[in-house]
Amino acid sequence: MLNEKIRIRLKAYDHRVLDQSTTEIVETAKRTGARVAGPIPLPTVKNKWTVLRSPHVDKKSREQFEFRTHKRLMDILDPTPQTVDALMKLDLPAGVDVEIKAFGKS
């Protein structure tokens, strides 16, 4: 066993793509013999802003936009070397940000 735990944080604007990639990671980890805790949905960050529709007149006419950043957290417990190799070869869709941290024995 290489490490006791691998923590994976995923971020995406589209929650369907995010859920699809989390299921891929969970399936590959379970197939290689590791235990998986999660995916845990973290709070969604909402970025909102308001823009004037016209630059000169109609101050009251405005348009509002919003970005939502969805996040998921999962832990892979007791990973095997095959688990690490399978995670490195995994091809995730575009638009998904992946952060991987490995915690050793302490």
mmCIF file of N, CA and C in Angstrom:
data_model
loop_
_atom_site.group_PDB
_atom_site.id
_atom_site.type_symbol
_atom_site.label_atom_id
_atom_site.label_comp_id
_atom_site.label_asym_id
_atom_site.label_seq_id
_atom_site.Cartn_x
_atom_site.Cartn_y
_atom_site.Cartn_z
ATOM 1 N N MET A 1 0.830 -1.172 0.000
ATOM 2 C CA MET A 1 0.000 0.000 0.000
ATOM 3 C C MET A 1 0.883 1.247 0.000
ATOM 4 N N LEU A 2 0.566 2.169 -0.873
ATOM 5 C CA LEU A 2 1.381 3.363 -0.997
ATOM 6 C C LEU A 2 1.059 4.385 0.091
ATOM 7 N N ASN A 3 -0.172 4.781 0.162
ATOM 8 C CA ASN A 3 -0.599 5.796 1.119
ATOM 9 C C ASN A 3 -1.844 5.298 1.828
ATOM 10 N N GLU A 4 -2.154 5.943 2.935
ATOM 11 C CA GLU A 4 -3.380 5.578 3.620
ATOM 12 C C GLU A 4 -4.592 6.183 2.951
ATOM 13 N N LYS A 5 -4.431 7.389 2.376
ATOM 14 C CA LYS A 5 -5.607 8.073 1.858
ATOM 15 C C LYS A 5 -5.235 8.997 0.702
ATOM 16 N N ILE A 6 -6.123 9.044 -0.288
ATOM 17 C CA ILE A 6 -6.011 10.010 -1.381
ATOM 18 C C ILE A 6 -7.283 10.845 -1.350
ATOM 19 N N ARG A 7 -7.139 12.157 -1.267
ATOM 20 C CA ARG A 7 -8.299 13.059 -1.253
ATOM 21 C C ARG A 7 -8.414 13.737 -2.615
ATOM 22 N N ILE A 8 -9.612 13.677 -3.198
ATOM 23 C CA ILE A 8 -9.861 14.255 -4.517
ATOM 24 C C ILE A 8 -10.964 15.296 -4.388
ATOM 25 N N ARG A 9 -10.661 16.527 -4.852
ATOM 26 C CA ARG A 9 -11.660 17.602 -4.908
ATOM 27 C C ARG A 9 -11.936 17.912 -6.366
ATOM 28 N N LEU A 10 -13.216 17.946 -6.716
ATOM 29 C CA LEU A 10 -13.622 18.238 -8.084
ATOM 30 C C LEU A 10 -14.455 19.509 -8.106
ATOM 31 N N LYS A 11 -14.224 20.339 -9.127
ATOM 32 C CA LYS A 11 -14.997 21.567 -9.320
ATOM 33 C C LYS A 11 -15.436 21.635 -10.772
ATOM 34 N N ALA A 12 -16.679 22.126 -10.992
ATOM 35 C CA ALA A 12 -17.169 22.308 -12.356
ATOM 36 C C ALA A 12 -18.355 23.259 -12.333
ATOM 37 N N TYR A 13 -18.613 23.871 -13.490
ATOM 38 C CA TYR A 13 -19.773 24.737 -13.621
ATOM 39 C C TYR A 13 -21.032 23.931 -13.907
ATOM 40 N N ASP A 14 -20.888 22.781 -14.542
ATOM 41 C CA ASP A 14 -22.023 21.936 -14.898
ATOM 42 C C ASP A 14 -22.083 20.747 -13.944
ATOM 43 N N HIS A 15 -23.169 20.597 -13.216
ATOM 44 C CA HIS A 15 -23.252 19.538 -12.214
ATOM 45 C C HIS A 15 -23.399 18.154 -12.835
ATOM 46 N N ARG A 16 -23.941 18.054 -14.050
ATOM 47 C CA ARG A 16 -24.081 16.745 -14.687
ATOM 48 C C ARG A 16 -22.724 16.170 -15.080
ATOM 49 N N VAL A 17 -21.857 17.010 -15.618
ATOM 50 C CA VAL A 17 -20.501 16.568 -15.981
ATOM 51 C C VAL A 17 -19.725 16.198 -14.725
ATOM 52 N N LEU A 18 -19.945 16.957 -13.656
ATOM 53 C CA LEU A 18 -19.266 16.692 -12.388
ATOM 54 C C LEU A 18 -19.703 15.349 -11.813
ATOM 55 N N ASP A 19 -20.997 15.070 -11.825
ATOM 56 C CA ASP A 19 -21.484 13.793 -11.307
ATOM 57 C C ASP A 19 -21.014 12.621 -12.158
ATOM 58 N N GLN A 20 -20.928 12.826 -13.460
ATOM 59 C CA GLN A 20 -20.443 11.780 -14.360
ATOM 60 C C GLN A 20 -18.983 11.441 -14.051
ATOM 61 N N SER A 21 -18.157 12.469 -13.829
ATOM 62 C CA SER A 21 -16.746 12.208 -13.544
ATOM 63 C C SER A 21 -16.558 11.599 -12.156
ATOM 64 N N THR A 22 -17.400 11.960 -11.173
ATOM 65 C CA THR A 22 -17.287 11.325 -9.855
ATOM 66 C C THR A 22 -17.643 9.848 -9.925
ATOM 67 N N THR A 23 -18.657 9.488 -10.716
ATOM 68 C CA THR A 23 -18.989 8.071 -10.837
ATOM 69 C C THR A 23 -17.865 7.296 -11.534
ATOM 70 N N GLU A 24 -17.199 7.922 -12.500
ATOM 71 C CA GLU A 24 -16.056 7.265 -13.150
ATOM 72 C C GLU A 24 -14.941 6.998 -12.150
ATOM 73 N N ILE A 25 -14.636 7.987 -11.313
ATOM 74 C CA ILE A 25 -13.562 7.827 -10.325
ATOM 75 C C ILE A 25 -13.923 6.759 -9.306
ATOM 76 N N VAL A 26 -15.163 6.762 -8.828
ATOM 77 C CA VAL A 26 -15.589 5.771 -7.840
ATOM 78 C C VAL A 26 -15.542 4.365 -8.426
ATOM 79 N N GLU A 27 -15.994 4.195 -9.667
ATOM 80 C CA GLU A 27 -15.981 2.875 -10.291
ATOM 81 C C GLU A 27 -14.558 2.347 -10.495
ATOM 82 N N THR A 28 -13.643 3.219 -10.930
ATOM 83 C CA THR A 28 -12.264 2.751 -11.135
ATOM 84 C C THR A 28 -11.593 2.422 -9.806
ATOM 85 N N ALA A 29 -11.881 3.196 -8.764
ATOM 86 C CA ALA A 29 -11.270 2.915 -7.464
ATOM 87 C C ALA A 29 -11.798 1.602 -6.889
ATOM 88 N N LYS A 30 -13.081 1.365 -6.995
ATOM 89 C CA LYS A 30 -13.651 0.121 -6.464
ATOM 90 C C LYS A 30 -13.209 -1.088 -7.281
ATOM 91 N N ARG A 31 -13.033 -0.903 -8.585
ATOM 92 C CA ARG A 31 -12.600 -2.004 -9.449
ATOM 93 C C ARG A 31 -11.186 -2.455 -9.097
ATOM 94 N N THR A 32 -10.345 -1.527 -8.647
ATOM 95 C CA THR A 32 -8.958 -1.869 -8.325
ATOM 96 C C THR A 32 -8.777 -2.295 -6.870
ATOM 97 N N GLY A 33 -9.855 -2.332 -6.097
ATOM 98 C CA GLY A 33 -9.764 -2.879 -4.747
ATOM 99 C C GLY A 33 -9.613 -1.869 -3.637
ATOM 100 N N ALA A 34 -9.849 -0.593 -3.872
ATOM 101 C CA ALA A 34 -9.750 0.418 -2.817
ATOM 102 C C ALA A 34 -11.139 0.743 -2.288
ATOM 103 N N ARG A 35 -11.170 1.262 -1.064
ATOM 104 C CA ARG A 35 -12.440 1.716 -0.488
ATOM 105 C C ARG A 35 -12.616 3.194 -0.786
ATOM 106 N N VAL A 36 -13.866 3.614 -1.003
ATOM 107 C CA VAL A 36 -14.153 5.001 -1.357
ATOM 108 C C VAL A 36 -15.128 5.589 -0.350
ATOM 109 N N ALA A 37 -14.792 6.774 0.167
ATOM 110 C CA ALA A 37 -15.700 7.536 1.021
ATOM 111 C C ALA A 37 -16.159 8.749 0.224
ATOM 112 N N GLY A 38 -17.431 8.794 -0.084
ATOM 113 C CA GLY A 38 -17.951 9.926 -0.841
ATOM 114 C C GLY A 38 -18.600 9.447 -2.112
ATOM 115 N N PRO A 39 -18.911 10.292 -3.022
ATOM 116 C CA PRO A 39 -18.622 11.725 -3.104
ATOM 117 C C PRO A 39 -19.518 12.551 -2.193
ATOM 118 N N ILE A 40 -18.928 13.533 -1.564
ATOM 119 C CA ILE A 40 -19.641 14.438 -0.662
ATOM 120 C C ILE A 40 -19.848 15.750 -1.400
ATOM 121 N N PRO A 41 -21.105 16.190 -1.577
ATOM 122 C CA PRO A 41 -21.322 17.488 -2.228
ATOM 123 C C PRO A 41 -20.987 18.626 -1.271
ATOM 124 N N LEU A 42 -20.106 19.511 -1.704
ATOM 125 C CA LEU A 42 -19.745 20.694 -0.920
ATOM 126 C C LEU A 42 -20.647 21.855 -1.343
ATOM 127 N N PRO A 43 -20.710 22.919 -0.558
ATOM 128 C CA PRO A 43 -21.587 24.041 -0.917
ATOM 129 C C PRO A 43 -21.253 24.641 -2.278
ATOM 130 N N THR A 44 -22.304 24.998 -3.004
ATOM 131 C CA THR A 44 -22.157 25.604 -4.321
ATOM 132 C C THR A 44 -21.875 27.091 -4.164
ATOM 133 N N VAL A 45 -20.855 27.578 -4.865
ATOM 134 C CA VAL A 45 -20.509 28.995 -4.831
ATOM 135 C C VAL A 45 -21.248 29.690 -5.961
ATOM 136 N N LYS A 46 -21.993 30.752 -5.622
ATOM 137 C CA LYS A 46 -22.749 31.495 -6.631
ATOM 138 C C LYS A 46 -22.118 32.867 -6.808
ATOM 139 N N ASN A 47 -21.636 33.143 -7.999
ATOM 140 C CA ASN A 47 -21.101 34.466 -8.326
ATOM 141 C C ASN A 47 -22.140 35.196 -9.156
ATOM 142 N N LYS A 48 -22.630 36.329 -8.638
ATOM 143 C CA LYS A 48 -23.661 37.098 -9.331
ATOM 144 C C LYS A 48 -23.133 38.486 -9.645
ATOM 145 N N TRP A 49 -23.563 39.050 -10.786
ATOM 146 C CA TRP A 49 -23.254 40.425 -11.088
ATOM 147 C C TRP A 49 -24.337 41.012 -11.972
ATOM 148 N N THR A 50 -24.461 42.351 -11.903
ATOM 149 C CA THR A 50 -25.480 43.073 -12.651
ATOM 150 C C THR A 50 -24.795 44.005 -13.641
ATOM 151 N N VAL A 51 -25.342 44.060 -14.856
ATOM 152 C CA VAL A 51 -24.764 44.866 -15.926
ATOM 153 C C VAL A 51 -25.866 45.758 -16.500
ATOM 154 N N LEU A 52 -25.503 47.014 -16.806
ATOM 155 C CA LEU A 52 -26.452 47.891 -17.492
ATOM 156 C C LEU A 52 -26.665 47.393 -18.917
ATOM 157 N N ARG A 53 -27.907 47.406 -19.392
ATOM 158 C CA ARG A 53 -28.178 46.951 -20.753
ATOM 159 C C ARG A 53 -27.707 47.970 -21.785
ATOM 160 N N SER A 54 -27.867 49.242 -21.452
ATOM 161 C CA SER A 54 -27.459 50.302 -22.364
ATOM 162 C C SER A 54 -26.478 51.215 -21.645
ATOM 163 N N PRO A 55 -25.406 51.636 -22.280
ATOM 164 C CA PRO A 55 -24.403 52.426 -21.574
ATOM 165 C C PRO A 55 -24.813 53.873 -21.298
ATOM 166 N N HIS A 56 -25.786 54.436 -22.031
ATOM 167 C CA HIS A 56 -26.058 55.860 -21.891
ATOM 168 C C HIS A 56 -27.414 56.162 -21.256
ATOM 169 N N VAL A 57 -28.455 55.480 -21.684
ATOM 170 C CA VAL A 57 -29.793 55.786 -21.179
ATOM 171 C C VAL A 57 -30.378 54.555 -20.492
ATOM 172 N N ASP A 58 -31.529 54.717 -19.895
ATOM 173 C CA ASP A 58 -32.249 53.628 -19.224
ATOM 174 C C ASP A 58 -31.414 52.985 -18.121
ATOM 175 N N LYS A 59 -31.146 53.788 -17.103
ATOM 176 C CA LYS A 59 -30.374 53.305 -15.958
ATOM 177 C C LYS A 59 -31.093 52.154 -15.251
ATOM 178 N N LYS A 60 -32.417 52.144 -15.316
ATOM 179 C CA LYS A 60 -33.187 51.116 -14.610
ATOM 180 C C LYS A 60 -33.200 49.782 -15.365
ATOM 181 N N SER A 61 -32.827 49.777 -16.607
ATOM 182 C CA SER A 61 -32.827 48.547 -17.398
ATOM 183 C C SER A 61 -31.494 47.825 -17.190
ATOM 184 N N ARG A 62 -31.538 46.730 -16.473
ATOM 185 C CA ARG A 62 -30.318 45.994 -16.145
ATOM 186 C C ARG A 62 -30.489 44.524 -16.441
ATOM 187 N N GLU A 63 -29.342 43.850 -16.561
ATOM 188 C CA GLU A 63 -29.335 42.422 -16.818
ATOM 189 C C GLU A 63 -28.498 41.755 -15.731
ATOM 190 N N GLN A 64 -28.949 40.603 -15.232
ATOM 191 C CA GLN A 64 -28.239 39.927 -14.155
ATOM 192 C C GLN A 64 -27.717 38.574 -14.645
ATOM 193 N N PHE A 65 -26.486 38.281 -14.233
ATOM 194 C CA PHE A 65 -25.834 37.027 -14.611
ATOM 195 C C PHE A 65 -25.374 36.298 -13.360
ATOM 196 N N GLU A 66 -25.217 34.971 -13.500
ATOM 197 C CA GLU A 66 -24.808 34.161 -12.353
ATOM 198 C C GLU A 66 -23.964 32.983 -12.831
ATOM 199 N N PHE A 67 -22.864 32.733 -12.121
ATOM 200 C CA PHE A 67 -22.051 31.530 -12.305
ATOM 201 C C PHE A 67 -22.214 30.678 -11.057
ATOM 202 N N ARG A 68 -22.429 29.396 -11.234
ATOM 203 C CA ARG A 68 -22.474 28.482 -10.091
ATOM 204 C C ARG A 68 -21.317 27.501 -10.210
ATOM 205 N N THR A 69 -20.533 27.393 -9.152
ATOM 206 C CA THR A 69 -19.420 26.459 -9.122
ATOM 207 C C THR A 69 -19.786 25.319 -8.186
ATOM 208 N N HIS A 70 -19.993 24.131 -8.743
ATOM 209 C CA HIS A 70 -20.351 22.953 -7.967
ATOM 210 C C HIS A 70 -19.072 22.219 -7.575
ATOM 211 N N LYS A 71 -19.064 21.663 -6.349
ATOM 212 C CA LYS A 71 -17.869 20.984 -5.849
ATOM 213 C C LYS A 71 -18.243 19.633 -5.250
ATOM 214 N N ARG A 72 -17.321 18.686 -5.365
ATOM 215 C CA ARG A 72 -17.468 17.362 -4.756
ATOM 216 C C ARG A 72 -16.142 16.983 -4.100
ATOM 217 N N LEU A 73 -16.240 16.221 -3.014
ATOM 218 C CA LEU A 73 -15.073 15.764 -2.274
ATOM 219 C C LEU A 73 -15.193 14.264 -2.077
ATOM 220 N N MET A 74 -14.097 13.541 -2.305
ATOM 221 C CA MET A 74 -14.115 12.103 -2.050
ATOM 222 C C MET A 74 -12.745 11.666 -1.561
ATOM 223 N N ASP A 75 -12.748 10.631 -0.734
ATOM 224 C CA ASP A 75 -11.527 10.048 -0.206
ATOM 225 C C ASP A 75 -11.417 8.613 -0.698
ATOM 226 N N ILE A 76 -10.231 8.244 -1.137
ATOM 227 C CA ILE A 76 -9.949 6.858 -1.501
ATOM 228 C C ILE A 76 -9.053 6.303 -0.400
ATOM 229 N N LEU A 77 -9.590 5.347 0.338
ATOM 230 C CA LEU A 77 -8.895 4.791 1.493
ATOM 231 C C LEU A 77 -8.177 3.503 1.103
ATOM 232 N N ASP A 78 -6.994 3.319 1.620
ATOM 233 C CA ASP A 78 -6.151 2.145 1.348
ATOM 234 C C ASP A 78 -5.997 1.870 -0.149
ATOM 235 N N PRO A 79 -5.453 2.827 -0.913
ATOM 236 C CA PRO A 79 -5.300 2.599 -2.349
ATOM 237 C C PRO A 79 -4.162 1.623 -2.647
ATOM 238 N N THR A 80 -4.345 0.856 -3.676
ATOM 239 C CA THR A 80 -3.307 -0.071 -4.135
ATOM 240 C C THR A 80 -2.526 0.621 -5.265
ATOM 241 N N PRO A 81 -1.375 0.084 -5.661
ATOM 242 C CA PRO A 81 -0.662 0.673 -6.803
ATOM 243 C C PRO A 81 -1.484 0.655 -8.093
ATOM 244 N N GLN A 82 -2.339 -0.353 -8.238
ATOM 245 C CA GLN A 82 -3.203 -0.400 -9.420
ATOM 246 C C GLN A 82 -4.215 0.748 -9.395
ATOM 247 N N THR A 83 -4.664 1.149 -8.196
ATOM 248 C CA THR A 83 -5.603 2.270 -8.072
ATOM 249 C C THR A 83 -4.952 3.560 -8.542
ATOM 250 N N VAL A 84 -3.737 3.793 -8.128
ATOM 251 C CA VAL A 84 -3.027 5.019 -8.514
ATOM 252 C C VAL A 84 -2.798 5.041 -10.024
ATOM 253 N N ASP A 85 -2.401 3.912 -10.593
ATOM 254 C CA ASP A 85 -2.195 3.845 -12.045
ATOM 255 C C ASP A 85 -3.492 4.098 -12.800
ATOM 256 N N ALA A 86 -4.592 3.512 -12.334
ATOM 257 C CA ALA A 86 -5.875 3.685 -13.008
ATOM 258 C C ALA A 86 -6.357 5.132 -12.906
ATOM 259 N N LEU A 87 -6.103 5.790 -11.773
ATOM 260 C CA LEU A 87 -6.515 7.194 -11.621
ATOM 261 C C LEU A 87 -5.678 8.112 -12.506
ATOM 262 N N MET A 88 -4.403 7.790 -12.698
ATOM 263 C CA MET A 88 -3.563 8.624 -13.558
ATOM 264 C C MET A 88 -3.962 8.491 -15.025
ATOM 265 N N LYS A 89 -4.445 7.317 -15.427
ATOM 266 C CA LYS A 89 -4.820 7.087 -16.822
ATOM 267 C C LYS A 89 -6.256 7.498 -17.117
ATOM 268 N N LEU A 90 -6.999 7.899 -16.097
ATOM 269 C CA LEU A 90 -8.416 8.238 -16.269
ATOM 270 C C LEU A 90 -8.567 9.503 -17.107
ATOM 271 N N ASP A 91 -9.474 9.459 -18.074
ATOM 272 C CA ASP A 91 -9.722 10.597 -18.958
ATOM 273 C C ASP A 91 -11.048 11.238 -18.551
ATOM 274 N N LEU A 92 -10.976 12.413 -17.923
ATOM 275 C CA LEU A 92 -12.174 13.116 -17.458
ATOM 276 C C LEU A 92 -12.599 14.150 -18.492
ATOM 277 N N PRO A 93 -13.899 14.505 -18.517
ATOM 278 C CA PRO A 93 -14.379 15.489 -19.496
ATOM 279 C C PRO A 93 -13.785 16.876 -19.256
ATOM 280 N N ALA A 94 -13.813 17.691 -20.303
ATOM 281 C CA ALA A 94 -13.321 19.060 -20.182
ATOM 282 C C ALA A 94 -14.274 19.849 -19.286
ATOM 283 N N GLY A 95 -13.733 20.795 -18.556
ATOM 284 C CA GLY A 95 -14.555 21.625 -17.681
ATOM 285 C C GLY A 95 -14.578 21.149 -16.249
ATOM 286 N N VAL A 96 -13.842 20.089 -15.931
ATOM 287 C CA VAL A 96 -13.782 19.576 -14.565
ATOM 288 C C VAL A 96 -12.378 19.818 -14.027
ATOM 289 N N ASP A 97 -12.299 20.541 -12.920
ATOM 290 C CA ASP A 97 -11.021 20.816 -12.274
ATOM 291 C C ASP A 97 -10.804 19.769 -11.184
ATOM 292 N N VAL A 98 -9.656 19.109 -11.202
ATOM 293 C CA VAL A 98 -9.372 18.023 -10.268
ATOM 294 C C VAL A 98 -8.165 18.398 -9.423
ATOM 295 N N GLU A 99 -8.312 18.283 -8.102
ATOM 296 C CA GLU A 99 -7.196 18.468 -7.169
ATOM 297 C C GLU A 99 -7.017 17.158 -6.414
ATOM 298 N N ILE A 100 -5.810 16.609 -6.454
ATOM 299 C CA ILE A 100 -5.527 15.332 -5.795
ATOM 300 C C ILE A 100 -4.449 15.551 -4.746
ATOM 301 N N LYS A 101 -4.735 15.103 -3.518
ATOM 302 C CA LYS A 101 -3.751 15.149 -2.436
ATOM 303 C C LYS A 101 -3.607 13.752 -1.870
ATOM 304 N N ALA A 102 -2.376 13.348 -1.610
ATOM 305 C CA ALA A 102 -2.108 12.040 -1.026
ATOM 306 C C ALA A 102 -1.574 12.239 0.377
ATOM 307 N N PHE A 103 -2.171 11.550 1.342
ATOM 308 C CA PHE A 103 -1.758 11.614 2.725
ATOM 309 C C PHE A 103 -1.087 10.300 3.085
ATOM 310 N N GLY A 104 0.122 10.387 3.636
ATOM 311 C CA GLY A 104 0.857 9.181 4.014
ATOM 312 C C GLY A 104 0.457 8.702 5.385
ATOM 313 N N LYS A 105 1.153 7.690 5.837
ATOM 314 C CA LYS A 105 0.870 7.137 7.157
ATOM 315 C C LYS A 105 1.377 8.090 8.217
ATOM 316 N N SER A 106 0.536 8.326 9.225
ATOM 317 C CA SER A 106 0.948 9.250 10.299
ATOM 318 C C SER A 106 0.665 8.671 11.655
#
